[in-house]
PDB file of C-alpha atoms and ligand atoms in Angstrom:
ATOM      1  CA  MET A   1      25.903 -12.965  12.104  1.00 69.00           C
ATOM      2  CA  LEU A   2      23.599 -11.406   9.185  1.00 70.00           C
ATOM      3  CA  PRO A   3      19.709 -12.329  10.910  1.00 74.00           C
ATOM      4  CA  PRO A   4      18.215 -15.182   9.785  1.00 77.00           C
ATOM      5  CA  THR A   5      15.944 -15.039   6.494  1.00 87.00           C
ATOM      6  CA  PRO A   6      12.301 -15.029   7.487  1.00 90.00           C
ATOM      7  CA  ASP A   7       9.779 -17.192   5.651  1.00 94.00           C
ATOM      8  CA  LEU A   8       7.957 -15.551   3.523  1.00 96.00           C
ATOM      9  CA  SER A   9       6.142 -18.692   2.676  1.00 97.00           C
ATOM     10  CA  ARG A  10       4.077 -18.011   5.742  1.00 97.00           C
ATOM     11  CA  TYR A  11       1.962 -15.407   4.267  1.00 98.00           C
ATOM     12  CA  ASP A  12       1.747 -17.950   1.022  1.00 98.00           C
ATOM     13  CA  ASP A  13      -2.609 -19.381   2.061  1.00 98.00           C
ATOM     14  CA  VAL A  14      -3.271 -15.302   2.392  1.00 98.00           C
ATOM     15  CA  TRP A  15      -2.053 -14.774  -1.150  1.00 98.00           C
ATOM     16  CA  ARG A  16      -4.497 -17.687  -1.933  1.00 98.00           C
ATOM     17  CA  LYS A  17      -7.883 -16.912  -0.316  1.00 98.00           C
ATOM     18  CA  ALA A  18      -6.701 -13.054  -1.421  1.00 97.00           C
ATOM     19  CA  GLU A  19      -6.433 -13.077  -5.097  1.00 96.00           C
ATOM     20  CA  PRO A  20      -9.517 -13.628  -6.056  1.00 94.00           C
ATOM     21  CA  TYR A  21     -10.425 -10.081  -4.693  1.00 94.00           C
ATOM     22  CA  MET A  22      -7.372  -8.306  -6.042  1.00 93.00           C
ATOM     23  CA  ARG A  23      -9.248  -7.517  -9.691  1.00 89.00           C
ATOM     24  CA  ALA A  24      -9.328  -4.845  -9.071  1.00 88.00           C
ATOM     25  CA  ARG A  25      -8.287  -0.868  -9.566  1.00 87.00           C
ATOM     26  CA  LYS A  26      -5.118  -3.454 -10.528  1.00 92.00           C
ATOM     27  CA  ASN A  27      -4.337  -4.204  -6.902  1.00 95.00           C
ATOM     28  CA  ASP A  28      -2.927  -7.412  -8.554  1.00 95.00           C
ATOM     29  CA  VAL A  29       0.445  -4.963  -9.208  1.00 96.00           C
ATOM     30  CA  HIS A  30       0.184  -2.543  -6.434  1.00 97.00           C
ATOM     31  CA  ILE A  31      -0.040  -5.332  -3.906  1.00 98.00           C
ATOM     32  CA  PRO A  32       3.264  -7.380  -4.456  1.00 97.00           C
ATOM     33  CA  LEU A  33       5.102  -4.531  -5.129  1.00 98.00           C
ATOM     34  CA  SER A  34       4.006  -2.686  -1.903  1.00 98.00           C
ATOM     35  CA  PHE A  35       4.635  -6.405  -0.191  1.00 98.00           C
ATOM     36  CA  GLY A  36       7.912  -6.408  -1.740  1.00 98.00           C
ATOM     37  CA  TRP A  37       8.487  -2.579  -0.228  1.00 98.00           C
ATOM     38  CA  ALA A  38       7.459  -3.589   3.296  1.00 98.00           C
ATOM     39  CA  GLN A  39       9.387  -6.154   3.676  1.00 98.00           C
ATOM     40  CA  MET A  40      12.394  -4.315   2.843  1.00 98.00           C
ATOM     41  CA  LEU A  41      11.775  -1.547   5.325  1.00 98.00           C
ATOM     42  CA  LEU A  42      10.628  -4.263   7.821  1.00 98.00           C
ATOM     43  CA  ASP A  43      14.153  -5.740   7.679  1.00 97.00           C
ATOM     44  CA  HIS A  44      15.981  -2.330   8.097  1.00 97.00           C
ATOM     45  CA  TYR A  45      13.288  -1.612  11.695  1.00 98.00           C
ATOM     46  CA  PRO A  46      13.838  -5.568  13.248  1.00 96.00           C
ATOM     47  CA  GLU A  47      11.252  -4.391  16.111  1.00 97.00           C
ATOM     48  CA  ALA A  48       8.973  -3.713  13.874  1.00 98.00           C
ATOM     49  CA  ASN A  49       6.297  -6.792  13.801  1.00 98.00           C
ATOM     50  CA  ARG A  50       6.801  -9.062  10.555  1.00 98.00           C
ATOM     51  CA  ASP A  51       3.588 -10.773  10.983  1.00 98.00           C
ATOM     52  CA  ILE A  52       1.479  -7.426  11.327  1.00 98.00           C
ATOM     53  CA  CYS A  53       3.243  -5.776   8.474  1.00 98.00           C
ATOM     54  CA  SER A  54       2.652  -7.863   5.574  1.00 98.00           C
ATOM     55  CA  LEU A  55      -0.948  -9.006   6.170  1.00 98.00           C
ATOM     56  CA  ALA A  56      -1.905  -5.763   6.320  1.00 98.00           C
ATOM     57  CA  ILE A  57      -0.142  -4.516   3.307  1.00 98.00           C
ATOM     58  CA  LEU A  58      -1.117  -7.742   1.549  1.00 98.00           C
ATOM     59  CA  LEU A  59      -4.862  -6.815   2.203  1.00 98.00           C
ATOM     60  CA  HIS A  60      -4.951  -3.244   2.840  1.00 98.00           C
ATOM     61  CA  ASP A  61      -6.801  -2.393  -0.169  1.00 97.00           C
ATOM     62  CA  ILE A  62      -8.404  -5.463  -0.366  1.00 96.00           C
ATOM     63  CA  GLY A  63     -11.891  -3.494   0.010  1.00 96.00           C
ATOM     64  CA  TRP A  64     -11.710  -2.122  -3.281  1.00 94.00           C
ATOM     65  CA  TYR A  65     -13.107  -5.098  -4.529  1.00 94.00           C
ATOM     66  CA  SER A  66     -16.771  -4.051  -2.913  1.00 91.00           C
ATOM     67  CA  ILE A  67     -16.663  -0.693  -5.165  1.00 89.00           C
ATOM     68  CA  ASP A  68     -16.989  -0.713  -8.197  1.00 88.00           C
ATOM     69  CA  ASN A  69     -13.997   1.130 -10.248  1.00 85.00           C
ATOM     70  CA  ASP A  70     -15.233   3.559 -12.971  1.00 88.00           C
ATOM     71  CA  THR A  71     -16.181   5.010  -9.090  1.00 86.00           C
ATOM     72  CA  ILE A  72     -13.356   4.368  -7.852  1.00 83.00           C
ATOM     73  CA  ILE A  73     -11.582   5.979 -10.112  1.00 88.00           C
ATOM     74  CA  SER A  74     -14.231   9.077 -10.741  1.00 87.00           C
ATOM     75  CA  GLU A  75     -14.488   9.294  -6.815  1.00 85.00           C
ATOM     76  CA  GLY A  76     -11.477   8.316  -5.047  1.00 82.00           C
ATOM     77  CA  PHE A  77      -8.492  10.168  -7.037  1.00 85.00           C
ATOM     78  CA  ARG A  78      -9.925  12.577  -9.150  1.00 86.00           C
ATOM     79  CA  SER A  79     -12.800  14.349  -6.789  1.00 83.00           C
ATOM     80  CA  ASP A  80     -11.821  17.135  -4.327  1.00 82.00           C
ATOM     81  CA  ASN A  81     -10.109  15.955  -1.026  1.00 85.00           C
ATOM     82  CA  TYR A  82     -10.423  12.527  -2.899  1.00 82.00           C
ATOM     83  CA  LEU A  83      -8.495  11.431   0.123  1.00 80.00           C
ATOM     84  CA  GLN A  84     -11.475  12.092   3.350  1.00 87.00           C
ATOM     85  CA  SER A  85     -13.988  10.942   0.028  1.00 89.00           C
ATOM     86  CA  ASP A  86     -16.770   8.174   0.946  1.00 89.00           C
ATOM     87  CA  VAL A  87     -15.223   5.404  -1.103  1.00 90.00           C
ATOM     88  CA  ARG A  88     -11.702   5.937   0.778  1.00 90.00           C
ATOM     89  CA  TYR A  89     -13.628   5.963   3.802  1.00 92.00           C
ATOM     90  CA  LEU A  90     -15.058   2.409   2.172  1.00 92.00           C
ATOM     91  CA  HIS A  91     -12.757   0.602   0.342  1.00 95.00           C
ATOM     92  CA  GLU A  92     -11.359   0.701   4.365  1.00 96.00           C
ATOM     93  CA  THR A  93     -14.422  -0.717   6.694  1.00 97.00           C
ATOM     94  CA  GLU A  94     -14.897  -3.579   2.998  1.00 97.00           C
ATOM     95  CA  GLY A  95     -11.586  -4.207   3.792  1.00 97.00           C
ATOM     96  CA  VAL A  96     -11.819  -4.570   7.410  1.00 98.00           C
ATOM     97  CA  ARG A  97     -14.642  -7.433   6.886  1.00 98.00           C
ATOM     98  CA  LEU A  98     -13.214  -8.784   3.967  1.00 98.00           C
ATOM     99  CA  GLY A  99      -9.118  -9.018   5.405  1.00 98.00           C
ATOM    100  CA  THR A 100     -10.850 -10.363   8.655  1.00 98.00           C
ATOM    101  CA  VAL A 101     -12.488 -13.284   6.643  1.00 98.00           C
ATOM    102  CA  VAL A 102      -9.202 -14.338   4.529  1.00 98.00           C
ATOM    103  CA  LEU A 103      -7.578 -13.896   8.083  1.00 98.00           C
ATOM    104  CA  ARG A 104      -9.900 -16.765  10.012  1.00 98.00           C
ATOM    105  CA  ALA A 105      -9.843 -19.068   6.902  1.00 98.00           C
ATOM    106  CA  THR A 106      -6.385 -18.432   6.840  1.00 98.00           C
ATOM    107  CA  GLY A 107      -5.685 -19.882  10.544  1.00 98.00           C
ATOM    108  CA  TRP A 108      -4.807 -16.472  12.479  1.00 98.00           C
ATOM    109  CA  GLY A 109      -4.974 -15.714  15.631  1.00 98.00           C
ATOM    110  CA  ASP A 110      -7.759 -13.084  17.414  1.00 98.00           C
ATOM    111  CA  ASP A 111      -4.993 -11.568  18.739  1.00 98.00           C
ATOM    112  CA  ILE A 112      -2.967 -10.930  15.030  1.00 98.00           C
ATOM    113  CA  ILE A 113      -6.193 -10.735  13.520  1.00 98.00           C
ATOM    114  CA  THR A 114      -6.922  -7.534  15.855  1.00 98.00           C
ATOM    115  CA  GLU A 115      -3.681  -5.869  14.617  1.00 98.00           C
ATOM    116  CA  VAL A 116      -3.979  -6.195  11.322  1.00 98.00           C
ATOM    117  CA  CYS A 117      -7.719  -4.823  10.813  1.00 98.00           C
ATOM    118  CA  GLU A 118      -7.102  -1.808  13.132  1.00 97.00           C
ATOM    119  CA  ILE A 119      -3.715  -0.334  10.860  1.00 97.00           C
ATOM    120  CA  ILE A 120      -6.094  -1.536   7.660  1.00 98.00           C
ATOM    121  CA  ASP A 121      -8.915   1.111   9.021  1.00 96.00           C
ATOM    122  CA  GLY A 122      -7.709   4.177   9.144  1.00 94.00           C
ATOM    123  CA  HIS A 123      -4.689   3.732   7.125  1.00 96.00           C
ATOM    124  CA  ASP A 124      -5.870   6.480   3.455  1.00 92.00           C
ATOM    125  CA  THR A 125      -8.190   8.953   6.454  1.00 93.00           C
ATOM    126  CA  ARG A 126      -6.109   8.397   9.831  1.00 92.00           C
ATOM    127  CA  PRO A 127      -4.327  11.729  10.404  1.00 87.00           C
ATOM    128  CA  ASN A 128      -1.582   9.954  11.571  1.00 86.00           C
ATOM    129  CA  PRO A 129      -0.518   6.759  11.780  1.00 82.00           C
ATOM    130  CA  HIS A 130      -0.351   5.259  15.084  1.00 81.00           C
ATOM    131  CA  HIS A 131       2.938   3.221  15.965  1.00 95.00           C
ATOM    132  CA  LEU A 132       6.258   1.821  14.092  1.00 97.00           C
ATOM    133  CA  ASN A 133       4.101  -1.159  11.855  1.00 98.00           C
ATOM    134  CA  ASP A 134       1.195   1.801  10.400  1.00 97.00           C
ATOM    135  CA  ARG A 135       4.385   3.330   9.605  1.00 97.00           C
ATOM    136  CA  ILE A 136       5.864   0.917   7.654  1.00 98.00           C
ATOM    137  CA  VAL A 137       2.914  -0.362   6.196  1.00 98.00           C
ATOM    138  CA  ARG A 138       1.590   3.375   5.385  1.00 97.00           C
ATOM    139  CA  ASP A 139       5.407   3.915   3.801  1.00 98.00           C
ATOM    140  CA  ALA A 140       5.449   0.674   1.364  1.00 98.00           C
ATOM    141  CA  ASP A 141       1.761   1.109  -0.203  1.00 98.00           C
ATOM    142  CA  LYS A 142       3.707   4.513  -1.250  1.00 98.00           C
ATOM    143  CA  LEU A 143       6.762   3.735  -2.422  1.00 98.00           C
ATOM    144  CA  TRP A 144       6.236   1.140  -5.099  1.00 98.00           C
ATOM    145  CA  ARG A 145       4.540   4.867  -7.119  1.00 97.00           C
ATOM    146  CA  PHE A 146       7.743   5.664  -7.025  1.00 98.00           C
ATOM    147  CA  SER A 147       8.733   3.154  -9.660  1.00 98.00           C
ATOM    148  CA  VAL A 148       7.971   2.816 -13.166  1.00 98.00           C
ATOM    149  CA  THR A 149       5.497   0.701 -13.132  1.00 98.00           C
ATOM    150  CA  GLY A 150       3.451   3.131  -9.992  1.00 97.00           C
ATOM    151  CA  ILE A 151       4.325   5.864 -12.605  1.00 98.00           C
ATOM    152  CA  ALA A 152       2.735   3.817 -15.543  1.00 97.00           C
ATOM    153  CA  VAL A 153      -0.350   2.739 -13.531  1.00 95.00           C
ATOM    154  CA  ALA A 154      -0.788   5.373 -11.325  1.00 94.00           C
ATOM    155  CA  SER A 155      -0.731   8.499 -12.880  1.00 96.00           C
ATOM    156  CA  ASP A 156      -3.981   6.869 -15.456  1.00 93.00           C
ATOM    157  CA  TRP A 157      -5.971   6.789 -12.139  1.00 92.00           C
ATOM    158  CA  PHE A 158      -4.921  10.295 -10.862  1.00 92.00           C
ATOM    159  CA  GLY A 159      -5.263  11.435 -15.326  1.00 93.00           C
ATOM    160  CA  LYS A 160      -2.193  12.779 -15.040  1.00 96.00           C
ATOM    161  CA  THR A 161       1.435  12.400 -17.619  1.00 97.00           C
ATOM    162  CA  PRO A 162       3.676  10.817 -16.268  1.00 97.00           C
ATOM    163  CA  HIS A 163       6.102  13.801 -15.853  1.00 97.00           C
ATOM    164  CA  GLN A 164       3.219  15.401 -14.213  1.00 97.00           C
ATOM    165  CA  TYR A 165       2.772  12.412 -11.477  1.00 97.00           C
ATOM    166  CA  ALA A 166       6.307  11.966 -10.864  1.00 97.00           C
ATOM    167  CA  ASP A 167       6.034  15.759  -9.580  1.00 97.00           C
ATOM    168  CA  HIS A 168       3.304  15.240  -7.964  1.00 95.00           C
ATOM    169  CA  LEU A 169       5.189  12.570  -6.054  1.00 97.00           C
ATOM    170  CA  GLY A 170       7.732  14.949  -5.279  1.00 94.00           C
ATOM    171  CA  THR A 171       5.084  15.787  -2.858  1.00 93.00           C
ATOM    172  CA  VAL A 172       4.064  12.691  -1.786  1.00 94.00           C
ATOM    173  CA  LEU A 173       7.715  12.252  -0.675  1.00 94.00           C
ATOM    174  CA  THR A 174       8.055  14.522   2.384  1.00 91.00           C
ATOM    175  CA  ARG A 175       4.978  12.546   3.822  1.00 92.00           C
ATOM    176  CA  LEU A 176       6.185   8.922   4.161  1.00 96.00           C
ATOM    177  CA  GLU A 177       6.651   8.417   7.883  1.00 96.00           C
ATOM    178  CA  THR A 178      10.147   6.935   8.430  1.00 97.00           C
ATOM    179  CA  ASP A 179      13.378   7.794   7.176  1.00 97.00           C
ATOM    180  CA  HIS A 180      14.870   4.500   5.351  1.00 98.00           C
ATOM    181  CA  GLY A 181      11.620   5.135   3.476  1.00 98.00           C
ATOM    182  CA  GLN A 182      12.101   8.439   2.704  1.00 97.00           C
ATOM    183  CA  MET A 183      15.413   7.063   0.818  1.00 97.00           C
ATOM    184  CA  LEU A 184      14.634   4.665  -0.443  1.00 98.00           C
ATOM    185  CA  ALA A 185      12.216   6.884  -2.349  1.00 98.00           C
ATOM    186  CA  GLU A 186      13.756   9.425  -3.291  1.00 97.00           C
ATOM    187  CA  ARG A 187      16.462   7.084  -5.273  1.00 98.00           C
ATOM    188  CA  GLU A 188      13.879   5.320  -6.539  1.00 98.00           C
ATOM    189  CA  LEU A 189      12.070   8.379  -8.782  1.00 98.00           C
ATOM    190  CA  ALA A 190      15.671  10.332 -10.166  1.00 97.00           C
ATOM    191  CA  ALA A 191      16.300   6.429 -11.257  1.00 98.00           C
ATOM    192  CA  SER A 192      12.200   6.763 -12.517  1.00 98.00           C
ATOM    193  CA  ARG A 193      12.897   9.869 -13.821  1.00 98.00           C
ATOM    194  CA  ALA A 194      16.010   8.956 -15.681  1.00 98.00           C
ATOM    195  CA  ALA A 195      13.917   5.761 -17.386  1.00 98.00           C
ATOM    196  CA  LEU A 196      10.862   7.613 -18.243  1.00 98.00           C
ATOM    197  CA  MET A 197      13.355  10.499 -19.909  1.00 97.00           C
ATOM    198  CA  LEU A 198      11.504  12.960 -18.120  1.00 96.00           C
ATOM    199  CA  HIS A 199      14.217  15.594 -18.037  1.00 95.00           C
ATOM    200  CA  VAL A 200      12.464  16.330 -21.736  1.00 95.00           C
ATOM    201  CA  ILE A 201       9.262  14.794 -21.864  1.00 95.00           C
TER     202      ILE A 201
HETATM  203 FE1  FE2 B   1      -6.281   2.174   0.357  1.00 89.26          FE
HETATM  204 FE1  FE2 B   2      -2.915   0.898  -0.955  1.00 89.26          FE
END
């Protein structure tokens, strides 16, 4: 028997409440796409918690809203050691602050809020993920970049051509946390390379 289809409309109020914060840094593209990848991973790993992972991926980058866009790009993407830059830490702490406001306003309980915020805080800067929910959010956060849309958006963030960025994704592949995430990323990158004619340009 097939497992029941998850009711993703239970997160609609959170989407609406978070929407004003999605105008920063193309989060209105990154977040819906990563949310979709998270659902694919959650279908594959039923032992993970769908509410916690779905809410964490939806809200994990909400904190970029508090930072000027030029600073996000210059310090958060194009500086040396950008993954440990001050703005990276700031977007995580602001994500916890704003995410807590959104989750409280939409009726989620303290237990869920604590676990979601534990994932948001450190999602880019923590060296090792804590547990399966954390690992799924990390993979969903990366997987969208392997799509044509992700390469189009993120190559601009990093100041690279699509070909240069696709080559960089080859190293990101080695940092994926789950076997299923790695398989999905490899498949998506091959399709994106073909669609973008990267064997030629
Ligand atoms: Fe982030
Ligand atoms: Fe992200």
